[in-house]
Short mmCIF file of C-alpha atoms and ligand atoms in Angstrom, two decimals:
data_model
loop_
_atom_site.label_atom_id
_atom_site.label_comp_id
_atom_site.label_asym_id
_atom_site.label_seq_id
_atom_site.Cartn_x
_atom_site.Cartn_y
_atom_site.Cartn_z
CA MET A 1 -45.60 8.33 29.38
CA ASN A 2 -43.25 6.86 26.73
CA ALA A 3 -43.68 3.36 25.28
CA THR A 4 -41.27 1.71 27.74
CA GLU A 5 -42.96 3.29 30.76
CA ALA A 6 -46.34 2.36 29.32
CA ARG A 7 -45.27 -1.30 28.98
CA ARG A 8 -43.85 -1.35 32.52
CA ARG A 9 -47.07 0.19 33.90
CA ALA A 10 -49.27 -2.20 31.91
CA ARG A 11 -47.24 -5.23 33.07
CA GLU A 12 -47.61 -4.01 36.68
CA ILE A 13 -51.40 -3.60 36.36
CA ILE A 14 -51.81 -7.05 34.75
CA ALA A 15 -49.51 -8.69 37.34
CA GLU A 16 -51.59 -7.19 40.17
CA SER A 17 -54.93 -8.24 38.62
CA SER A 18 -56.68 -11.24 40.20
CA ALA A 19 -59.91 -10.80 38.19
CA LEU A 20 -59.12 -10.00 34.56
CA ALA A 21 -61.68 -9.30 31.83
CA VAL A 22 -60.53 -9.03 28.21
CA LEU A 23 -62.40 -7.58 25.20
CA THR A 24 -60.97 -8.32 21.74
CA GLY A 25 -61.74 -7.18 18.22
CA ALA A 26 -60.50 -7.88 14.71
CA GLY A 27 -57.08 -6.40 15.47
CA VAL A 28 -56.05 -9.40 17.61
CA SER A 29 -56.42 -11.64 14.53
CA ALA A 30 -54.76 -9.24 12.07
CA GLU A 31 -51.30 -10.82 12.49
CA SER A 32 -52.83 -14.21 11.68
CA GLY A 33 -53.81 -12.78 8.29
CA VAL A 34 -57.51 -12.18 9.04
CA PRO A 35 -58.51 -8.83 7.41
CA THR A 36 -59.95 -6.28 9.86
CA PHE A 37 -63.11 -4.29 9.12
CA ARG A 38 -61.13 -1.01 9.23
CA GLY A 39 -58.65 -2.67 6.87
CA ALA A 40 -59.18 -4.80 3.77
CA GLY A 41 -61.96 -6.77 5.49
CA GLY A 42 -64.19 -3.72 5.47
CA LEU A 43 -64.93 -4.12 1.80
CA TRP A 44 -66.13 -7.19 -0.08
CA ARG A 45 -66.60 -6.88 -3.84
CA GLY A 46 -66.74 -3.13 -3.27
CA ARG A 47 -69.57 -3.59 -0.77
CA ASN A 48 -69.25 -2.39 2.83
CA ALA A 49 -69.00 -5.59 4.92
CA TRP A 50 -71.32 -4.07 7.53
CA GLU A 51 -74.05 -3.74 4.92
CA LEU A 52 -73.87 -7.48 4.24
CA ALA A 53 -73.92 -8.30 7.97
CA THR A 54 -77.64 -7.45 8.28
CA PRO A 55 -80.94 -9.40 8.24
CA GLU A 56 -82.09 -7.07 5.46
CA ALA A 57 -79.19 -8.12 3.18
CA PHE A 58 -80.01 -11.79 3.84
CA ARG A 59 -83.70 -11.24 3.10
CA ARG A 60 -82.79 -9.36 -0.09
CA ASP A 61 -80.15 -11.77 -1.44
CA PRO A 62 -79.28 -14.77 0.79
CA ALA A 63 -77.01 -16.26 -1.89
CA GLU A 64 -74.84 -13.14 -1.93
CA VAL A 65 -74.58 -13.11 1.85
CA TRP A 66 -73.50 -16.77 1.75
CA GLU A 67 -70.83 -15.96 -0.83
CA PHE A 68 -69.56 -13.25 1.57
CA TYR A 69 -69.38 -15.66 4.54
CA GLU A 70 -68.03 -18.56 2.48
CA ALA A 71 -65.20 -16.28 1.31
CA ARG A 72 -64.38 -15.37 4.93
CA LEU A 73 -64.59 -19.00 6.04
CA SER A 74 -62.27 -20.14 3.25
CA GLY A 75 -59.83 -17.40 4.33
CA LEU A 76 -59.94 -18.80 7.87
CA ARG A 77 -59.01 -22.30 6.65
CA ARG A 78 -55.51 -20.94 5.96
CA VAL A 79 -54.87 -19.10 9.26
CA ALA A 80 -53.78 -20.05 12.80
CA PRO A 81 -53.72 -18.25 16.17
CA ASN A 82 -50.82 -15.82 16.68
CA GLU A 83 -48.66 -14.89 19.69
CA GLY A 84 -51.35 -12.46 20.85
CA HIS A 85 -54.01 -15.18 21.04
CA ARG A 86 -51.56 -17.48 22.82
CA ALA A 87 -50.55 -14.83 25.36
CA LEU A 88 -54.22 -14.35 26.32
CA ALA A 89 -54.54 -18.11 26.85
CA ALA A 90 -51.49 -17.97 29.14
CA LEU A 91 -52.96 -15.02 31.10
CA GLU A 92 -56.10 -17.10 31.68
CA ALA A 93 -54.15 -20.14 32.84
CA THR A 94 -52.78 -18.29 35.89
CA ARG A 95 -56.08 -16.82 37.09
CA ASP A 96 -59.29 -18.21 38.59
CA ARG A 97 -61.33 -15.18 37.55
CA PHE A 98 -60.86 -14.51 33.83
CA TRP A 99 -63.31 -13.65 31.05
CA LEU A 100 -62.50 -13.35 27.34
CA LEU A 101 -65.21 -11.40 25.55
CA THR A 102 -64.62 -11.36 21.78
CA GLN A 103 -66.32 -9.60 18.90
CA ASN A 104 -64.52 -11.95 16.52
CA VAL A 105 -66.42 -14.75 14.79
CA ASP A 106 -63.19 -16.53 13.68
CA GLY A 107 -62.88 -18.97 16.61
CA LEU A 108 -59.09 -18.40 16.93
CA HIS A 109 -59.15 -17.76 20.70
CA ARG A 110 -60.36 -21.27 21.42
CA ASP A 111 -57.88 -22.67 18.89
CA ALA A 112 -55.17 -20.93 20.93
CA GLY A 113 -56.30 -22.72 24.11
CA SER A 114 -58.48 -20.02 25.69
CA ARG A 115 -61.41 -21.54 27.58
CA ASN A 116 -63.65 -18.95 29.26
CA VAL A 117 -64.44 -17.38 25.86
CA PHE A 118 -67.72 -15.58 25.09
CA GLU A 119 -68.44 -14.89 21.41
CA LEU A 120 -70.47 -11.67 21.64
CA HIS A 121 -71.19 -11.66 17.90
CA GLY A 122 -71.51 -15.40 17.35
CA THR A 123 -69.32 -17.65 15.20
CA ILE A 124 -68.83 -18.18 11.46
CA ARG A 125 -68.14 -21.89 12.16
CA VAL A 126 -71.81 -22.66 12.89
CA ALA A 127 -74.85 -22.32 10.62
CA ARG A 128 -78.37 -22.02 12.04
CA CYS A 129 -81.74 -22.67 10.41
CA SER A 130 -83.59 -19.39 9.92
CA ASP A 131 -86.81 -21.26 10.75
CA CYS A 132 -86.34 -24.03 13.34
CA ALA A 133 -82.95 -22.76 14.65
CA LEU A 134 -81.32 -26.19 14.21
CA GLU A 135 -77.54 -25.65 14.23
CA THR A 136 -74.90 -27.45 12.14
CA ALA A 137 -71.21 -26.94 11.33
CA THR A 138 -70.86 -24.40 8.51
CA GLU A 139 -68.24 -26.58 6.78
CA ALA A 140 -70.80 -29.43 6.66
CA ALA A 141 -73.56 -27.09 5.47
CA LEU A 142 -71.32 -25.84 2.65
CA ARG A 143 -70.09 -29.30 1.62
CA ASP A 144 -72.27 -29.40 -1.54
CA TRP A 145 -72.62 -25.61 -1.79
CA SER A 146 -71.63 -23.67 -4.90
CA PRO A 147 -71.72 -19.90 -5.48
CA GLY A 148 -75.32 -18.74 -5.95
CA GLY A 149 -76.60 -21.58 -3.78
CA ILE A 150 -78.20 -21.32 -0.31
CA PRO A 151 -77.58 -24.17 2.15
CA ARG A 152 -80.78 -25.63 3.57
CA CYS A 153 -81.78 -27.08 6.92
CA GLU A 154 -81.75 -30.90 6.88
CA ALA A 155 -84.76 -30.93 9.25
CA CYS A 156 -87.15 -28.42 7.66
CA LEU A 157 -85.39 -27.41 4.41
CA ALA A 158 -85.57 -23.71 5.30
CA HIS A 159 -82.56 -21.48 4.53
CA LEU A 160 -79.55 -21.81 6.83
CA ARG A 161 -77.81 -18.61 7.93
CA PRO A 162 -74.39 -18.06 9.58
CA ALA A 163 -74.77 -18.17 13.42
CA VAL A 164 -73.33 -14.66 13.72
CA VAL A 165 -75.04 -11.57 15.19
CA TRP A 166 -76.05 -9.16 12.46
CA PHE A 167 -76.53 -5.41 12.96
CA GLY A 168 -79.96 -4.77 14.48
CA GLU A 169 -79.96 -8.20 16.14
CA SER A 170 -79.44 -8.61 19.84
CA LEU A 171 -76.44 -10.41 21.25
CA PRO A 172 -76.67 -14.00 22.65
CA ALA A 173 -78.15 -13.86 26.18
CA ALA A 174 -75.36 -16.03 27.64
CA ALA A 175 -72.66 -13.74 26.22
CA LEU A 176 -74.45 -10.64 27.53
CA ARG A 177 -74.77 -12.22 30.98
CA ALA A 178 -71.07 -13.11 30.97
CA ALA A 179 -70.15 -9.59 29.87
CA ASP A 180 -72.26 -8.14 32.66
CA GLU A 181 -70.62 -10.45 35.24
CA ALA A 182 -67.12 -9.66 33.89
CA ILE A 183 -67.72 -5.88 33.99
CA ARG A 184 -69.10 -6.08 37.55
CA SER A 185 -66.42 -8.44 38.92
CA CYS A 186 -63.16 -7.54 37.19
CA ASP A 187 -60.41 -5.40 38.76
CA THR A 188 -58.76 -4.96 35.35
CA PHE A 189 -60.29 -4.62 31.86
CA LEU A 190 -57.87 -5.32 28.97
CA VAL A 191 -59.04 -4.10 25.53
CA VAL A 192 -57.21 -5.49 22.48
CA GLY A 193 -57.53 -4.66 18.79
CA THR A 194 -60.92 -2.98 18.62
CA SER A 195 -61.89 0.37 17.06
CA GLY A 196 -64.64 0.63 19.70
CA LEU A 197 -67.40 1.62 17.28
CA VAL A 198 -69.92 -1.20 17.63
CA GLN A 199 -72.38 -1.26 20.54
CA PRO A 200 -72.90 -2.64 23.09
CA ALA A 201 -69.28 -3.99 23.17
CA ALA A 202 -67.86 -0.48 22.63
CA SER A 203 -69.21 0.69 25.99
CA PHE A 204 -67.93 -2.22 28.14
CA ALA A 205 -64.61 -0.53 29.01
CA PHE A 206 -66.46 2.62 30.07
CA GLN A 207 -68.76 0.57 32.31
CA ALA A 208 -65.84 -1.34 33.84
CA ARG A 209 -63.98 1.93 34.47
CA ARG A 210 -67.05 3.43 36.14
CA ARG A 211 -66.98 0.43 38.49
CA GLY A 212 -63.37 1.16 39.47
CA ALA A 213 -61.55 -1.31 37.23
CA ARG A 214 -58.24 -0.33 35.66
CA VAL A 215 -58.30 -0.26 31.86
CA VAL A 216 -55.37 -1.28 29.63
CA GLU A 217 -55.67 -0.80 25.85
CA VAL A 218 -53.54 -2.50 23.18
CA ASN A 219 -53.97 -0.91 19.74
CA PRO A 220 -51.55 0.74 17.31
CA GLN A 221 -54.18 3.45 16.83
CA GLU A 222 -55.98 5.75 19.26
CA THR A 223 -59.66 4.83 19.73
CA PRO A 224 -62.67 6.24 21.67
CA ILE A 225 -61.68 3.79 24.44
CA THR A 226 -58.30 5.51 24.88
CA GLN A 227 -59.96 8.22 27.00
CA VAL A 228 -60.80 5.71 29.79
CA ALA A 229 -57.55 3.73 29.54
CA ASP A 230 -55.04 3.98 32.42
CA VAL A 231 -52.40 3.02 29.84
CA SER A 232 -52.46 2.40 26.07
CA LEU A 233 -49.83 0.29 24.29
CA ARG A 234 -49.49 1.55 20.71
CA GLY A 235 -48.19 -1.59 19.10
CA PRO A 236 -49.43 -4.83 17.49
CA SER A 237 -51.00 -7.25 20.00
CA GLY A 238 -48.81 -10.08 18.68
CA ALA A 239 -45.85 -8.26 20.24
CA GLU A 240 -47.41 -6.27 23.09
CA LEU A 241 -49.41 -9.07 24.73
CA PRO A 242 -46.50 -11.55 25.16
CA ALA A 243 -44.52 -8.64 26.69
CA LEU A 244 -47.25 -8.29 29.34
CA LEU A 245 -46.71 -11.80 30.62
CA GLY A 246 -45.01 -12.56 33.91
CA LYS A 247 -42.35 -15.32 34.26
CA GLU A 248 -44.87 -18.08 35.10
CA GLU A 249 -47.22 -17.13 32.26
CA ARG A 250 -44.36 -17.12 29.75
CA THR A 251 -43.66 -20.78 30.62
CA LEU A 252 -47.32 -21.51 29.83
CA LEU A 253 -47.21 -20.00 26.34
CA THR A 254 -48.58 -22.86 24.26
CA PRO A 255 -45.82 -23.87 21.89
CA ARG A 256 -46.38 -22.83 18.29
CA THR A 257 -47.85 -25.91 16.49
CA ALA A 258 -46.21 -27.24 13.30
CA ASP A 259 -48.69 -25.37 11.13
CA GLY A 260 -48.37 -22.09 12.88
C1 BV8 B 1 -77.75 -4.45 19.02
C2 BV8 B 1 -70.68 -10.24 13.33
C3 BV8 B 1 -79.90 -4.27 20.07
C4 BV8 B 1 -71.04 -10.39 11.90
C5 BV8 B 1 -70.69 -7.86 13.94
C6 BV8 B 1 -76.67 4.08 16.78
C7 BV8 B 1 -75.87 4.39 17.85
C8 BV8 B 1 -75.37 3.37 18.63
C9 BV8 B 1 -75.63 2.04 18.35
C10 BV8 B 1 -76.40 1.76 17.28
C11 BV8 B 1 -76.92 2.75 16.52
N1 BV8 B 1 -77.65 2.17 15.56
C12 BV8 B 1 -77.59 0.84 15.68
C13 BV8 B 1 -76.83 0.59 16.73
C14 BV8 B 1 -76.52 -0.66 17.21
C15 BV8 B 1 -75.39 -1.33 16.37
C16 BV8 B 1 -74.13 -0.49 16.30
O1 BV8 B 1 -73.36 -0.42 17.24
N2 BV8 B 1 -73.91 0.13 15.12
C17 BV8 B 1 -72.69 0.97 14.98
C18 BV8 B 1 -72.12 0.75 13.61
C19 BV8 B 1 -73.06 2.39 15.24
N3 BV8 B 1 -75.15 -2.52 17.11
C20 BV8 B 1 -75.94 -3.58 16.84
O2 BV8 B 1 -76.77 -3.62 15.96
C21 BV8 B 1 -75.74 -4.75 17.77
N4 BV8 B 1 -77.02 -5.24 18.22
O3 BV8 B 1 -77.37 -3.37 19.39
O4 BV8 B 1 -78.96 -5.04 19.33
C22 BV8 B 1 -80.31 -3.20 19.16
C23 BV8 B 1 -80.85 -3.56 17.95
C24 BV8 B 1 -81.25 -2.52 17.13
C25 BV8 B 1 -81.04 -1.16 17.43
C26 BV8 B 1 -80.49 -0.85 18.65
C27 BV8 B 1 -80.10 -1.87 19.53
C28 BV8 B 1 -75.08 -5.94 17.01
C29 BV8 B 1 -73.72 -5.55 16.56
C30 BV8 B 1 -72.97 -6.80 16.03
C31 BV8 B 1 -72.81 -6.75 14.55
N5 BV8 B 1 -72.00 -7.88 14.10
N6 BV8 B 1 -69.99 -8.95 13.58
C32 BV8 B 1 -69.82 -10.46 11.01
O5 BV8 B 1 -68.68 -10.45 11.52
O6 BV8 B 1 -70.04 -10.57 9.80
S1 BV8 B 1 -69.87 -6.36 14.22
C33 BV8 B 1 -68.25 -6.60 13.58
O7 BV8 B 1 -67.76 -5.31 13.31
C34 BV8 B 1 -67.25 -7.21 14.55
O8 BV8 B 1 -67.80 -8.26 15.29
C35 BV8 B 1 -66.85 -6.01 15.40
O9 BV8 B 1 -67.78 -5.79 16.43
C36 BV8 B 1 -66.96 -4.87 14.41
C37 BV8 B 1 -65.60 -4.51 13.87
O10 BV8 B 1 -64.94 -3.81 14.90
P1 BV8 B 1 -63.47 -4.29 15.39
O11 BV8 B 1 -63.52 -5.74 15.71
O12 BV8 B 1 -63.05 -3.34 16.40
O13 BV8 B 1 -62.60 -4.20 14.05
P2 BV8 B 1 -62.16 -2.89 13.24
O14 BV8 B 1 -61.65 -3.38 11.95
O15 BV8 B 1 -63.24 -1.86 13.28
O16 BV8 B 1 -60.93 -2.30 14.10
C38 BV8 B 1 -59.76 -3.07 14.23
C39 BV8 B 1 -58.91 -2.35 15.26
O17 BV8 B 1 -57.73 -3.15 15.47
C40 BV8 B 1 -58.45 -0.97 14.82
O18 BV8 B 1 -58.64 -0.06 15.90
C41 BV8 B 1 -56.95 -1.16 14.51
O19 BV8 B 1 -56.19 -0.01 14.85
C42 BV8 B 1 -56.59 -2.32 15.42
N7 BV8 B 1 -55.48 -3.16 14.96
C43 BV8 B 1 -55.09 -3.40 13.68
N8 BV8 B 1 -54.04 -4.27 13.68
C44 BV8 B 1 -53.76 -4.57 14.99
C45 BV8 B 1 -54.71 -3.88 15.80
N9 BV8 B 1 -54.72 -3.99 17.16
C46 BV8 B 1 -53.77 -4.78 17.72
N10 BV8 B 1 -52.85 -5.49 17.00
C47 BV8 B 1 -52.81 -5.41 15.64
N11 BV8 B 1 -51.91 -6.12 14.96
ZN1 ZN B 2 -84.91 -25.91 10.08
#
């Protein structure tokens, strides 16, 4: 199947879908300037980002882990959703049954107008007390932070940590429930911008396929998920996703805001 046929087939599958589940990874935010883990984002000060995204790293050196997340948060202050994020918001607007499951902690899907969003791996925009679990906005927690410092809980003064899911930690129950419902109920499972290496998210497309859903993949590279995809679009999601939209959805594409 050549690229044109693949796009036509993918558009057909999406147009016929009345219950659409979407799984996204770092690739959907790449065109907004957010480094992926496969790309530049995989290394921070020569350290493997995945090493720093662990409870062990936080126990060992919480200040270093905060420098890592503060650097990512400050990067996010300068980015905005791209056409890919906006196209997914438009796809949701024309369907009653739609689930957006994201591995991204950047919050850009909601900024783009998506609503039924489930952050499987948490969000970098919230900080949580490692003792009493009180949550606060990370920007507020970092207001009087400086490198080497560790923001503290205003209620019990224990260390705050980013409200993200670290390796070895289980996913939020609500997000897992939503993923389970989406996999069981969807007729189409759209996978965008993920290398499909991190569990349990990496097995969702396989589960959906086993339940008879059609799988569409958008990724410039082949991934383990390609083997269960009915069609794979080998291009950037910022271009491929808008091309998947039908006439009505295109009219719903939220206009690009002044800053992006
Ligand atoms: C858990 C938040 C219960 C923090 C993240 C052995 C075997 C199997 C599993 C395990 C195992 N040992 C341990 C596990 C479990 C582990 C796991 O899967 N490890 C892997 C590495 C083997 N999983 C866990 O620990 C999970 N919890 O399982 O709990 C449990 C507990 C203990 C033991 C067993 C079970 C928790 C995992 C969550 C970790 N937190 N993030 C933070 O962000 O700092 S993971 C993080 O990395 C992201 O959230 C994401 O999930 C992952 C990165 O993957 P992608 O998003 O796909 O990004 P990547 O850069 O890799 O790829 C980008 C893709 O985009 C590429 O394919 C590229 O081609 C494409 N692309 C590029 N540009 C574009 C594009 N696509 C479209 N358009 C473009 N323009
Ligand atoms: Zn506390």
